[in-house]
Each structure stands twice: as C-alpha cells, then as structure tokens.
Tab-separated table of C-alpha atoms in Angstrom:
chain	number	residue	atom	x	y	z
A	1	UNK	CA	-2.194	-13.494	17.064
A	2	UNK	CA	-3.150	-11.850	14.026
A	3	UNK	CA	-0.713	-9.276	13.511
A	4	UNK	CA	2.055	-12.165	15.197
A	5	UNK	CA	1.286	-14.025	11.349
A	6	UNK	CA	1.656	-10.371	9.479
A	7	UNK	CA	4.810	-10.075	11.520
A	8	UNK	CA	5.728	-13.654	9.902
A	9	UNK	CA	4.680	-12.635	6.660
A	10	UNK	CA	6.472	-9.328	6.011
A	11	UNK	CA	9.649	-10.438	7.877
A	12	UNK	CA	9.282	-14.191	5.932
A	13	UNK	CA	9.570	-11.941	2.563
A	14	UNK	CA	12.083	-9.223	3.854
A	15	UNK	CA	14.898	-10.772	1.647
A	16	UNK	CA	12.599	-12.239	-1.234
A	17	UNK	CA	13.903	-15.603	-0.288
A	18	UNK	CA	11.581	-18.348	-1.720
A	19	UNK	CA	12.014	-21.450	-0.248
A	20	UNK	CA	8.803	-23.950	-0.022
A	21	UNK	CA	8.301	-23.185	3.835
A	22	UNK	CA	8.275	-19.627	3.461
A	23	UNK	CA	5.823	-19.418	0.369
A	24	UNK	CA	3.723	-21.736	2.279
A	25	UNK	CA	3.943	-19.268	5.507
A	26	UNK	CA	3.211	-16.345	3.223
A	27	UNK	CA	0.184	-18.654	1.768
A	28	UNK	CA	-1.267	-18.561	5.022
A	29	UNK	CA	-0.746	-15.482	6.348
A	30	UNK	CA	-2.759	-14.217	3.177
A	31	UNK	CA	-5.410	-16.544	3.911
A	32	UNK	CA	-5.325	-15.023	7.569
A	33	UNK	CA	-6.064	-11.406	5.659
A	34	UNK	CA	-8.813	-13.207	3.994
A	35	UNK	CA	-10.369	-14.614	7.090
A	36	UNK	CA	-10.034	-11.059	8.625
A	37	UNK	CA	-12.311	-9.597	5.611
A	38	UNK	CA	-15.177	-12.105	6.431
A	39	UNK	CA	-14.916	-11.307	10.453
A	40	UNK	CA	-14.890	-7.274	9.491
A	41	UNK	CA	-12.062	-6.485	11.156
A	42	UNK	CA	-9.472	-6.074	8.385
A	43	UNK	CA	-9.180	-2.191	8.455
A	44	UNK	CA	-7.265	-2.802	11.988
A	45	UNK	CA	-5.486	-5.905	10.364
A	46	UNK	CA	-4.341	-4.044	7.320
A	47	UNK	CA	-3.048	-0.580	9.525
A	48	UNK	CA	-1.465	-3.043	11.209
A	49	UNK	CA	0.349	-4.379	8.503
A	50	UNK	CA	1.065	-1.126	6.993
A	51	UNK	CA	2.565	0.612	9.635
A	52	UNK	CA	4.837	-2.667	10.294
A	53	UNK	CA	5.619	-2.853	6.880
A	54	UNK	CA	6.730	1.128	6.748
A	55	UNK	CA	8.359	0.930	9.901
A	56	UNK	CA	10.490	-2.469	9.886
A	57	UNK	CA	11.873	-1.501	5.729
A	58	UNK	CA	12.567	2.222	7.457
A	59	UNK	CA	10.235	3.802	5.064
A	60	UNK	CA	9.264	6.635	7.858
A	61	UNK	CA	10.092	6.822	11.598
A	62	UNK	CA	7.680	4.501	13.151
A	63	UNK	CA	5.324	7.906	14.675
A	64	UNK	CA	4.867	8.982	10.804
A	65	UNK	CA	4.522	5.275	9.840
A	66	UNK	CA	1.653	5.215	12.480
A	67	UNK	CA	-0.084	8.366	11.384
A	68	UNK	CA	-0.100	7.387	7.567
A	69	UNK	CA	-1.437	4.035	8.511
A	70	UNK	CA	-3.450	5.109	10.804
A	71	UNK	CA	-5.319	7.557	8.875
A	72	UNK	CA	-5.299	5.810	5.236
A	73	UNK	CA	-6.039	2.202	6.672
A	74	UNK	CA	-9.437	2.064	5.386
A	75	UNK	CA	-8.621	3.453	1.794
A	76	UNK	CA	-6.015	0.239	2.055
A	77	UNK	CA	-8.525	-2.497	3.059
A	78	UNK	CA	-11.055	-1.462	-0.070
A	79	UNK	CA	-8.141	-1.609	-2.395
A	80	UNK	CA	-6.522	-4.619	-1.585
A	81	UNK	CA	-10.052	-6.132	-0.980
A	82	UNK	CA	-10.456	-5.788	-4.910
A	83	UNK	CA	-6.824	-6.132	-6.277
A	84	UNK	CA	-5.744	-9.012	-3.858
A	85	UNK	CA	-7.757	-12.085	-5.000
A	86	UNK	CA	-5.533	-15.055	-4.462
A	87	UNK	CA	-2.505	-15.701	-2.129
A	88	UNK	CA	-0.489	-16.424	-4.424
A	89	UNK	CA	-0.845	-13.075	-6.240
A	90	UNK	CA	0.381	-11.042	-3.129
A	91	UNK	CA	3.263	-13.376	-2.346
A	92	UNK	CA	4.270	-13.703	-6.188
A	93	UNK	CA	4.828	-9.692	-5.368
A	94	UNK	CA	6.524	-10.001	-2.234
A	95	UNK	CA	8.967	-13.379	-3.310
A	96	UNK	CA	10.637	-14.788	-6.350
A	97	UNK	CA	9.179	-17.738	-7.647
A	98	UNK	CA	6.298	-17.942	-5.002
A	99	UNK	CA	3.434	-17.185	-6.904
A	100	UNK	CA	2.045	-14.784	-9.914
A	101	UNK	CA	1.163	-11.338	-9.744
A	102	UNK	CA	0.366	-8.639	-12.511
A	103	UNK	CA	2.158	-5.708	-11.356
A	104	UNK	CA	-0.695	-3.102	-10.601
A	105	UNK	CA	1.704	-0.374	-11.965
A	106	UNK	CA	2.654	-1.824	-15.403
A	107	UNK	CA	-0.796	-2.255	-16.680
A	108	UNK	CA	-0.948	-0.991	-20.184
A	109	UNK	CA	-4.006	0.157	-22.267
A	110	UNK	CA	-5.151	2.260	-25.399
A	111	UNK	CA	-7.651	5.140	-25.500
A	112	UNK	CA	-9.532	5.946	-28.988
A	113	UNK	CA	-7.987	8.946	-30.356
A	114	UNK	CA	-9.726	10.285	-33.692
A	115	UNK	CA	-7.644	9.251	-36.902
A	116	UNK	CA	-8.194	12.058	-38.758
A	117	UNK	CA	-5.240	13.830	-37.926
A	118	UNK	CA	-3.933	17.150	-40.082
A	119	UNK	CA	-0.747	16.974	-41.266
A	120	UNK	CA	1.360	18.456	-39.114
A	121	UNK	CA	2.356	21.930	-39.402
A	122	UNK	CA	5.703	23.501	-38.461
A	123	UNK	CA	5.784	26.282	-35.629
A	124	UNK	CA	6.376	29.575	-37.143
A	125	UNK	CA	9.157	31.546	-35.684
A	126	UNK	CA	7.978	34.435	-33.429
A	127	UNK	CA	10.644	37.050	-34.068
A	128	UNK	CA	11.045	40.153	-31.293
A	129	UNK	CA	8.426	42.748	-31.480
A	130	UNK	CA	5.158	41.014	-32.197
A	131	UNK	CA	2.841	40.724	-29.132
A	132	UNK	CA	3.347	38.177	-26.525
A	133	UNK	CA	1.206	36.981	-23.509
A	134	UNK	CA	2.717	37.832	-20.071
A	135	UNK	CA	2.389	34.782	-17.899
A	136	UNK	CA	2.993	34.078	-14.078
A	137	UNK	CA	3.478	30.379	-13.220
A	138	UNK	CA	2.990	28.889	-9.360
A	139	UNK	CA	3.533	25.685	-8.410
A	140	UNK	CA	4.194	23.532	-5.282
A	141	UNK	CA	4.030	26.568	-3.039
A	142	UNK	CA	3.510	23.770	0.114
A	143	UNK	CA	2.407	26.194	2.578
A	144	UNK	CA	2.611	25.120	6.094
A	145	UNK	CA	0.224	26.288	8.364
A	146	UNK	CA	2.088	24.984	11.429
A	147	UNK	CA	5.189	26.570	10.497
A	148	UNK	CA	6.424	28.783	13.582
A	149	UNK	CA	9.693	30.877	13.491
A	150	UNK	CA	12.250	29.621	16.309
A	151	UNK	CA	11.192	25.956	16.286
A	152	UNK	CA	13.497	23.418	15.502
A	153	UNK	CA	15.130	23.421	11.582
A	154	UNK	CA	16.389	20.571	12.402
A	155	UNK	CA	14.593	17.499	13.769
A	156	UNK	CA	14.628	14.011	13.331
A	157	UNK	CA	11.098	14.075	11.787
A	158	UNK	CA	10.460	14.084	7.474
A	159	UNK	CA	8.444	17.859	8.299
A	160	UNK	CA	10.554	20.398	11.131
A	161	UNK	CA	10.103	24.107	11.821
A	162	UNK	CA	6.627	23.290	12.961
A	163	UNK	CA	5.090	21.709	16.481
A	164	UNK	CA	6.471	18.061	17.089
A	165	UNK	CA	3.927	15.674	17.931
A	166	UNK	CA	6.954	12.573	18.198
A	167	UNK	CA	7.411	12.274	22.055
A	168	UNK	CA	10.407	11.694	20.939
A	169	UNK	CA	11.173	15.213	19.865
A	170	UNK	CA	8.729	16.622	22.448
A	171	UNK	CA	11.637	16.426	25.547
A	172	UNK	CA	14.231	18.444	23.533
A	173	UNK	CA	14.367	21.546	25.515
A	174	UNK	CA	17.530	23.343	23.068
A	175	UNK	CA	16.986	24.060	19.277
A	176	UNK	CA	19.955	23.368	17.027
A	177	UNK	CA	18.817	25.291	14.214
A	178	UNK	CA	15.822	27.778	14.766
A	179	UNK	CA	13.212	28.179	11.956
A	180	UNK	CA	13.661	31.384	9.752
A	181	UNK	CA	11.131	34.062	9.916
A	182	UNK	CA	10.549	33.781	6.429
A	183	UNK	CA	11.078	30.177	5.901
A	184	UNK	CA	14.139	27.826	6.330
A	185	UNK	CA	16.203	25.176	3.596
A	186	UNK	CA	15.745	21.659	5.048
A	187	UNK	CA	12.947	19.844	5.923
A	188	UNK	CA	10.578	22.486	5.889
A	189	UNK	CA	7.827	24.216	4.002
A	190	UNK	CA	7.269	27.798	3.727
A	191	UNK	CA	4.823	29.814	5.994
A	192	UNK	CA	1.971	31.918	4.517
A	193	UNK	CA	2.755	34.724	5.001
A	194	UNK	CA	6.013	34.189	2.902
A	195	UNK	CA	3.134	33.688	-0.122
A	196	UNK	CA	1.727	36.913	0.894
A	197	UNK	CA	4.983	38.620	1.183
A	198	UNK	CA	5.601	37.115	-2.661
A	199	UNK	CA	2.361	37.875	-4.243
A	200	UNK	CA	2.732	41.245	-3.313
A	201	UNK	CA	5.770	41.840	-4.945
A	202	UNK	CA	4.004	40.600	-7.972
A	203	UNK	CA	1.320	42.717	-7.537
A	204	UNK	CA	4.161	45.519	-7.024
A	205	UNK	CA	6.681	44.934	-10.220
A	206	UNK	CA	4.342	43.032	-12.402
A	207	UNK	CA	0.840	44.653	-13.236
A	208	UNK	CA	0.988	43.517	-16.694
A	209	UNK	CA	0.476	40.053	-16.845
A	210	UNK	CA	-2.152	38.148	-18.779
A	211	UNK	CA	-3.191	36.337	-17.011
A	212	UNK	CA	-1.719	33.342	-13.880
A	213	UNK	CA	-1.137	29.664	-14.152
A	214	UNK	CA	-1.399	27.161	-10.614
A	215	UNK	CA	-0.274	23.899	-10.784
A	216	UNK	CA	-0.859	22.500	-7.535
A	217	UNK	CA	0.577	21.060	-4.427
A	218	UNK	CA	-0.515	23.957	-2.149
A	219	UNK	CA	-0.723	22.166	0.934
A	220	UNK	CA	2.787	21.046	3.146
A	221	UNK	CA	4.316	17.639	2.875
A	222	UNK	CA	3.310	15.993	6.097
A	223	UNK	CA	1.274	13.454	4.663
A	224	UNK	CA	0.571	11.959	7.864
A	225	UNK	CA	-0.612	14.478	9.693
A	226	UNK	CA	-3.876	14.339	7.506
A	227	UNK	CA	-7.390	14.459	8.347
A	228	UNK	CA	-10.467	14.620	6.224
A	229	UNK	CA	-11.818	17.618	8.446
A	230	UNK	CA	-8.767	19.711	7.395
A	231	UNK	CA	-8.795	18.857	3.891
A	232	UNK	CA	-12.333	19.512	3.063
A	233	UNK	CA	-12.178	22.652	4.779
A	234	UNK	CA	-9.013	23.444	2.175
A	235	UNK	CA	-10.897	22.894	-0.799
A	236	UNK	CA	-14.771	23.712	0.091
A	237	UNK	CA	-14.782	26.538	-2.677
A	238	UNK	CA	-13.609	24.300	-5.361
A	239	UNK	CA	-16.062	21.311	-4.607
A	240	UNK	CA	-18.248	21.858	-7.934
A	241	UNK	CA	-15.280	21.775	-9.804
A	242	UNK	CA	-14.036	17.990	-8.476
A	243	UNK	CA	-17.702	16.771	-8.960
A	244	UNK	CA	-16.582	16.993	-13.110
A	245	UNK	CA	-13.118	15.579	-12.537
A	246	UNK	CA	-11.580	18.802	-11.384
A	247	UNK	CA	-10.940	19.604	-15.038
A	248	UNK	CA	-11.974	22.453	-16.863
A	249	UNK	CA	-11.968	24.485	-20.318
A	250	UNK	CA	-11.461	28.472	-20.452
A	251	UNK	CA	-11.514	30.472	-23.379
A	252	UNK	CA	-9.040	33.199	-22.192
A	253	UNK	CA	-8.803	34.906	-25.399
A	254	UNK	CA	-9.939	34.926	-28.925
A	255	UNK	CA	-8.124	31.958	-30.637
A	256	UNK	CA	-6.465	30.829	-27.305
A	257	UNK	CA	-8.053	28.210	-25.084
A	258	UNK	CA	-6.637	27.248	-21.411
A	259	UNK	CA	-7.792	23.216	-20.414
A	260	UNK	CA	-7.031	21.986	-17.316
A	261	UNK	CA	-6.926	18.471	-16.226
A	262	UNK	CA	-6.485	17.020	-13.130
A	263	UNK	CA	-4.523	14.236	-13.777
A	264	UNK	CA	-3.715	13.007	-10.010
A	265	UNK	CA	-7.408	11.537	-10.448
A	266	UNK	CA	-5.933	9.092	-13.396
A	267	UNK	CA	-2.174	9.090	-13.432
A	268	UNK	CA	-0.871	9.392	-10.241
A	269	UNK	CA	0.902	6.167	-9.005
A	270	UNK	CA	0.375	7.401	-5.391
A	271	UNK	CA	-3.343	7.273	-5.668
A	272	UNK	CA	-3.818	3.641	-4.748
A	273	UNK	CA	-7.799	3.714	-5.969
A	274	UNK	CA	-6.467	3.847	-9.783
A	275	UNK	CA	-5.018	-0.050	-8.982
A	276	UNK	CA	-8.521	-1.120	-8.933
A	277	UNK	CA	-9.176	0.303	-12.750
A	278	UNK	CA	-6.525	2.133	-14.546
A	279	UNK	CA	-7.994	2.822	-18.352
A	280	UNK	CA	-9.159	6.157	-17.979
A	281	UNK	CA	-10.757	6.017	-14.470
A	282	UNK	CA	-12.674	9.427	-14.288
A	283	UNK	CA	-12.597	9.772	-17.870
A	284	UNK	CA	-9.991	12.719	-18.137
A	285	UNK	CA	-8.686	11.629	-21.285
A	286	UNK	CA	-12.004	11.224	-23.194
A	287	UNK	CA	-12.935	14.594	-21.865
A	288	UNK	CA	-9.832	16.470	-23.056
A	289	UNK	CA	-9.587	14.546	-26.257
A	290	UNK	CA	-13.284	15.961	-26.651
A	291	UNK	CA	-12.084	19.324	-25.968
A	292	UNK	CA	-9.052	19.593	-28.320
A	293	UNK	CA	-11.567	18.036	-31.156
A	294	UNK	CA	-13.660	21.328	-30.731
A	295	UNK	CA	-10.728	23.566	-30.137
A	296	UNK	CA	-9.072	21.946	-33.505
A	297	UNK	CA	-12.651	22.395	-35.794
A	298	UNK	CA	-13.269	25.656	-34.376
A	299	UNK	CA	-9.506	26.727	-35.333
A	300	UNK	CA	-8.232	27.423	-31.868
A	301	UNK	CA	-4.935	26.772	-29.987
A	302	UNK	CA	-4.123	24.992	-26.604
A	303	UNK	CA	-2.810	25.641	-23.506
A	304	UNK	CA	-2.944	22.294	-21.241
A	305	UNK	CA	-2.155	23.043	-17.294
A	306	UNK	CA	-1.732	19.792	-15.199
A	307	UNK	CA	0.434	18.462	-12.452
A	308	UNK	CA	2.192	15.618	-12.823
A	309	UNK	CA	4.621	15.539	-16.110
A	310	UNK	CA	3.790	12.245	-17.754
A	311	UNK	CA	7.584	11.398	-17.572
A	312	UNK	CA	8.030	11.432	-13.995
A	313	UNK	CA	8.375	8.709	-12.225
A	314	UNK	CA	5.417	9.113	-10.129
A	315	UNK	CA	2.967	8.957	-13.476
A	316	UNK	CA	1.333	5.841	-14.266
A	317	UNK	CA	3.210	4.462	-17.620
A	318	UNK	CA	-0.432	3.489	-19.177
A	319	UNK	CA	-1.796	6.785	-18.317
A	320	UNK	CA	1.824	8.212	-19.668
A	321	UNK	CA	1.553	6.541	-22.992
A	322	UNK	CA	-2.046	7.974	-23.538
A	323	UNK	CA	-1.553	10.784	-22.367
A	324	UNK	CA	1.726	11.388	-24.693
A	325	UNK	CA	-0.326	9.689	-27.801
A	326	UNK	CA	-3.073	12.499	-27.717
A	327	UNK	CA	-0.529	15.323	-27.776
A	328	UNK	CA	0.813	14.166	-30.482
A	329	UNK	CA	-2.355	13.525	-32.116
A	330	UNK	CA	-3.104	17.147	-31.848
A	331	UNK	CA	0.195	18.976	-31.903
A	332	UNK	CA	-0.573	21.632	-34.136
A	333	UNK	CA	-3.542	22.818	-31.594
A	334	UNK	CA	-1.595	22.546	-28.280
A	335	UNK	CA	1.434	25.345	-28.313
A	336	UNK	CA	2.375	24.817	-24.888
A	337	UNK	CA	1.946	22.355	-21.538
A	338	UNK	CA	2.794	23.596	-18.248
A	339	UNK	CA	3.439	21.065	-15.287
A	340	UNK	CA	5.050	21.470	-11.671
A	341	UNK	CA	5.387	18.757	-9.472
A	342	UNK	CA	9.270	18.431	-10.154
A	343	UNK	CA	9.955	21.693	-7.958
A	344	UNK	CA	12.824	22.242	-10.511
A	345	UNK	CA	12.415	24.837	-13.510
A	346	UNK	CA	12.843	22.939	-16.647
A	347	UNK	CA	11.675	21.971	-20.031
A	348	UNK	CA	10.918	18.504	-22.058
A	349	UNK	CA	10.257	18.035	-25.396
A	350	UNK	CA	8.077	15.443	-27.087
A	351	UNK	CA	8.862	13.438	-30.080
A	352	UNK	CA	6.804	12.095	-33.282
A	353	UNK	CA	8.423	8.501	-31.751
A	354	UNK	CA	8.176	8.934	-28.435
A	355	UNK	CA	11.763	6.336	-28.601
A	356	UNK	CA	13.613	8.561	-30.522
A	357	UNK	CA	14.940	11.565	-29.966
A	358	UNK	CA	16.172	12.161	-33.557
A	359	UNK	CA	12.698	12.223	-34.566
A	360	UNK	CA	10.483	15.463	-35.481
A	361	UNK	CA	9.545	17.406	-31.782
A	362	UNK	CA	5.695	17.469	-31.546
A	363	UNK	CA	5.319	20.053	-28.435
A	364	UNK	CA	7.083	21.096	-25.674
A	365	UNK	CA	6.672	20.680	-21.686
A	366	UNK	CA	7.318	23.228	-18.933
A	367	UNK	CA	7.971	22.400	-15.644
A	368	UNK	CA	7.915	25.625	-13.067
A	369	UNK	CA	10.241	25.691	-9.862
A	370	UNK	CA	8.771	25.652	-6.250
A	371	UNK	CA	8.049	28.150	-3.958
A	372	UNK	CA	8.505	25.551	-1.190
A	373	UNK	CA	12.314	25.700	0.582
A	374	UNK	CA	11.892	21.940	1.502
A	375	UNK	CA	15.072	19.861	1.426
A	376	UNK	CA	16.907	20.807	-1.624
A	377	UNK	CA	13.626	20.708	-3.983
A	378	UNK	CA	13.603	24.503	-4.553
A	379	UNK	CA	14.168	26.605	-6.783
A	380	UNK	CA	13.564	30.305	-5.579
C-alpha cells in the first residue's frame, strides 16, 4: 500500500500538471513519507521510491535503477529527512503552482576573503630557454577491475566489456562486439593493466619530469555496482588524509607550493549530503584561503590541483562563485589550476568580472583528457 501511494505520487507529477486533486494526492503521499519516518521504515519506502522514480523517467534500466537505490537508500532517507520539511516543499519541486520549494541547488552564499588584496601584477612573459618544470597530468583513468577481454562491447547495460549481472544479458550466448585486449571505445572503461602498460612508457620516454599531478576518478563508472567493502578497501592508504578534508599543502620547491583540495566534499552537486548545508561544509575554502594567505606573505606561488572545474555543470553555483572569488582574490600567487573531470583536454580562463569576458584575465584553468575509452569521453 505504501509504495501503491509513491506510485500515485511520482506518476501524479510525471507531467507537472497541477490541478487541485493532484496537489492534494501529492499532499498526501508526502504525508505517507512522513508517517513512514515515525514507523522506521522509510529507508525501504524511500529505495522504493527511488528506484521507481529512476526506472519509470528511464533514468537507468530498471537492474541499475535497483542497484543505485538499493545501495544509496539510506544516504537518501537522512537527506530528505532534513531537507524535506513540509509537503508542500517537495510537491512545489515536483508541480507548478503546487507548493514552494527553495531549490537545494541554487542556494547562494559568501565566504570572508581578506580585503587586503595587492594590486594585481601582470604575468611576465617566459621567453624559450629559461627553465621550466616538466609535468605529467592523470586524470579519470576509470580503471575497471571487471573488465575481461572477449566479453560483450556491446550490451544493453550503461558499463559492458565486463561480467553482466542483468539476467537479462546473462542468456546471450553470442557476443556482437568482443572487448579489446587493451580496452574498447563504447561503454567501457579501461583494464589495469592498460595503466601499467602506460605508466611504463612514461617511465620509458620520460625520466625527466618534475614531478606528477592526479586528479581523480580512478575507479570505473558503474555506480551501482557499489559497496562500502570495496570502496574502503580502495582507499585504506589514504584514510588520514580524508580525516582533514582530503586536502593538502606541499612545498615542492623553493618558491613553488602545490595545494590540493578536494572539492567533491563541498561542490559536487552529486553529493546529496551538501543539500543539508552548502556554505563551506568541510571547510575547504577557509582552509585554502588560509593557505594562499601564508603562501602570499611568505612570497610564494600556487599550484591548486582539484577535480571538478567550478564551471561545469556538475559544480555547485554557490560553491562556484566562492570558489572563483578567492582566485581572483589571490591571482598574482596562483600561476596555474589543474582540473579533470571533463575527460576532454582543454583550457578556461578567468576574468576580473567573472560576466565579462572583455575584462582583465585573472588565471587560467587546465583541464587534462582521460585515460578512460568510455563512450566518446576520451581523449587518448
């Protein structure tokens, strides 16, 4: 009966119609949720309603819908638990004129950035000849440990050249397209031993870099094939590091400092915790606005490593805006900023007015390509 009123809900709001039956349906299918909390038994009601949800707007097949839901439900229940307050807030989000919500994603704030900033200073021109840094930048290398040469290229599921677990793709007894030995374009991530195969050729042809620059994503795409167990087990030697917000400072050479920041923690729309409090969760921010004080008194420059570019579309905008405010606070310390996450090799530049693109460049943004050969996201 309970998931027969979620069914009601999510199909009453499927075209955002807003009649005075429907919102009143909606109405009480929240207060249903509600009812669930106080009976404890609203981590099944809420998988429930995710995996319906995901499945009925064909979001994922309804076996990845199922794992995802499945496996995230109760990170769902404690979210919603805090964000959803009122039934009219969740149905003002799911139908026109049916209630008022305050879009989690739009929520703007302001951190305190020190005012006594230098004038800025223009970048000198490095001419050929004087000594440069060699660097080597990974990113989004999405190694699949599954991955097995001769499986299908080619299934029906968002992750293929690996085992199926879909009974639906279990029965196929002839492969259409057989997974590469060394990896395969499509809906695939790269084995390991392709990594090996590439770090050896850097090893090989370039022994005189400076030093190398990781910029996450290690791990494959299939989100729902996740379990705490194998995760932990992934990142056991970095634990002491995530206990300080997974960022760090290195001094890498005289006058040149590397900072770090882990800015999935507090600006990654995708991380549904940061709807509960956006304004500088984990303090990040403070932290590296603290660092680039020091780096700035004590005459050093900046190199920033992070994941997410604050202009993609998967950044939170609040986070964004801060984020984009303290480089330019500081933009004659920080002389570069190196991001992956768009699997695409590119570069942006930031602006004195962030709106204008006439006005004087602050800094400059580089994104690396992917090692991954997933869909057509790479960039070999």
């Amino acid at each position: 009966m309970r998931l027969l009123w979620l069914c009601i809900l999510v199909e009453t709001c499927h075209f955002g119609y807003s009649t005075r039956s429907n919102c009143k349906q909606c109405d009480f299918a929240v207060e249903l949720l509600h009812s669930a909390w106080e009976e404890k038994t609203t981590s099944t009601c809420i998988g429930d309603l995710a995996e319906f949800i995901c499945t009925t707007f064909n979001i994922e097949d309804h076996f990845v819908c199922k794992g995802i839901a499945g496996e995230f439900k109760d990170e769902f229940t404690y979210v919603l638990s805090v964000i959803i307050i009122e039934p009219h807030q969740i149905c003002g989000l799911l139908m026109k004129d049916c209630g008022t919500f305050i879009d989690p994603l739009s929520v703007s704030w302001n951190i305190t950035i020190p005012s006594n900033q230098p004038s800025p200073i223009d970048k000198k021109t490095v001419f050929p000849g004087k000594p440069i840094l060699r660097v080597l930048h990974l990113t989004d290398l999405h190694l699949d440990m599954l991955y097995t040469p001769g499986l299908e290229a080619k299934c029906k599921e968002p992750q293929c050249c690996r085992p199926q677990q879909n009974p639906n793709e279990l029965g196929k007894s002839k492969v259409s397209q057989m997974a590469g030995p060394w990896g395969t374009v499509g809906n695939c991530d790269v084995p390991y031993w392709l990594l090996i195969n590439m770090l050896e050729f850097v090893r090989k042809n370039h022994r005189d870099l400076d030093y190398i620059l990781v910029t996450g994503d290690i791990t494959s795409h299939a989100d729902w094939d996740y379990t705490p167990t194998s995760h932990v087990a992934m990142i056991k030697n970095i634990s002491e590091t995530l206990k300080s917000m997974g960022c760090y400072m290195k001094k890498i050479y005289p006058g040149l400092r590397l900072i770090s920041i882990n800015n999935a923690l507090g600006g990654d729309a995708l991380n549904f915790f940061l709807y509960i409090n956006q304004t500088d969760p984990d303090g990040t921010l403070t932290w590296l606005i603290k660092q680039l004080s020091m780096a700035e008194k004590e005459g050093d420059v900046v190199h920033i490593l992070a994941h997410i570019p604050g202009g993609d579309g998967e950044a939170l905008e609040g986070w964004a805006i801060n984020y984009y405010k303290v480089v330019n606070r500081f933009q004659n310390i920080i002389v570069g900023q190196f991001f992956g996450h768009t699997h695409s090799e590119e570069f942006y530049i930031t602006y004195d007015d962030p709106e204008d693109s006439s006005s004087r460049p602050t800094s400059v943004v580089y994104s690396a390509p992917s090692l991954t050969t997933y869909s057509d996201l790479q960039n070999l």
